[in-house]
Amino acid sequence: MNTVTCIAPVNIAVIKYWGKRDEVLILPTNDSISATLDMDQLHAKTTVMISPDFKEDRIWLNDKEEDIKNARLQNCLKQIRKRSQLPSSINDWKIHICSKNNFPTAAGLASSAAGYACLTAALAKLYKIEGDISTVARSGSGSACRSTIGGFVRWYMGSDKCGTDSLAKQIVPASHWPQMRILVLVVSDEQKKVSSSIGMKRSMETSELLQHRIKHVPERVNKMQQAIIEKDFKNFAELTMKDSNQFHAVCLDSYPPCIYMNNISNSIINLVHSYNDAVNNVKVAYTYDAGPNATLYLLEKDVPAVIGVLDYFFPPNENDTIEYRRGLPIEGVEP
Ligand code: PMV
């Protein structure tokens, strides 16, 4: 028996992926950009085992056995076995997969991104595969391709029909912008009612605003990449907030609407704008994935003041409104 364990972090997009031009291959309608985050409390840990004694492939997620026949899981497994460098006799052995997230699953905290990145990294190690693995992770969950790489990462939408050029590449390593910090404000750990896949499909079918967004994101992505390279926090923050707002506007423009944020999420948005206005500068940016939880991007020097303001308006332990998790961009998946 051979065993490999990996830990993979979540990534939080600052230019969002929302919309697929190919649902099966998971090919997006625009490029997206994220940071891969070092957060002790937000990662997936996956162990994969291969043995001649296993009768069938099996998977356990958070201690519960799941259906190995899941189409996305099968996509990943097929691609990995095709690229395997193991002798063919061993390649035919069955595998067992155990994966755990140390944070709420499917609550809009990028759990599937960390999960599929981790699974792909562990399988790639087990099957001795080298080179890009982001396309394999992408076929499990689109945004997972960005978690296979550290630092600030761009997922290129690509142009070929088979998706070989729809892959993630590092813009800069985390060390390029060591002052960058992240606060995840966990507003709710409930599972979202409309999954990203269903939400995206609905937006593709019904939102006119999404068609507008698809035309304008390419320009925004390039500006964001430039802001990251130049460590221009003001531009980085403004683009991040505008993109999150536009993504949620698209969700509301879908029919029936996908409502991911709640009243607390909206209060955090107001608070961030009031704070930036009060200090007459852009010191902190919010962004929301498909859920009510806020991710704040800010610089290290501003963390104490921002936490002070958050503690004042959302006092800890009072109604348990928000739980903070702190982190910073990191270099990548840990073996
Ligand atoms: O990869 P998925 O299917 O979980 O979709 C992720 C979508 C967003 O988190 C909302 C945006 C993004 O780019 O991560």
Coordinates of C-alpha atoms in Angstrom, one line a residue, residues 11-19 27-35 138 141-147 152-158 166-171 200 213 217-218 220-222 224-225 228 243 289:
N11 CA -8.3 30.9 -2.3
I12 CA -10.5 34.0 -2.3
A13 CA -11.0 35.7 -5.7
V14 CA -10.7 39.4 -6.1
I15 CA -11.9 39.2 -9.7
K16 CA -14.7 36.5 -9.6
Y17 CA -15.3 33.6 -11.9
W18 CA -19.0 33.4 -12.6
G19 CA -20.3 31.7 -15.7
L27 CA -14.5 26.4 -18.9
P28 CA -15.2 29.9 -17.6
T29 CA -16.5 32.9 -19.5
N30 CA -13.8 35.2 -18.1
D31 CA -10.3 35.1 -16.4
S32 CA -10.3 35.5 -12.6
I33 CA -7.7 36.4 -10.0
S34 CA -7.3 35.3 -6.4
A35 CA -4.9 35.1 -3.5
R138 CA -10.4 22.7 -12.6
S141 CA -14.3 22.6 -9.2
G142 CA -13.4 25.6 -11.4
S143 CA -11.9 27.8 -8.7
A144 CA -9.9 24.8 -7.3
C145 CA -7.4 25.4 -10.1
R146 CA -6.3 28.6 -8.4
S147 CA -5.6 26.8 -5.1
F152 CA -1.5 35.8 -6.3
V153 CA -2.9 33.7 -9.1
R154 CA -4.7 34.2 -12.4
W155 CA -6.9 31.6 -14.0
Y156 CA -6.8 32.1 -17.8
M157 CA -10.1 31.3 -19.4
G158 CA -8.3 29.9 -22.4
S166 CA -7.7 27.0 -19.3
L167 CA -5.3 26.9 -16.5
A168 CA -4.0 28.8 -13.5
K169 CA -0.6 30.7 -13.4
Q170 CA 1.1 32.6 -10.6
I171 CA 1.1 36.4 -11.1
M200 CA -23.9 30.2 -12.5
R213 CA -19.9 41.8 -17.3
V217 CA -14.0 41.8 -17.0
P218 CA -11.0 41.4 -19.4
R220 CA -10.7 44.8 -15.1
V221 CA -8.5 41.7 -14.8
N222 CA -5.6 43.4 -16.5
M224 CA -6.0 44.1 -11.2
Q225 CA -2.9 42.3 -12.3
I228 CA -0.9 43.6 -7.7
D243 CA -16.0 43.3 -8.8
D289 CA -18.2 34.7 -2.7

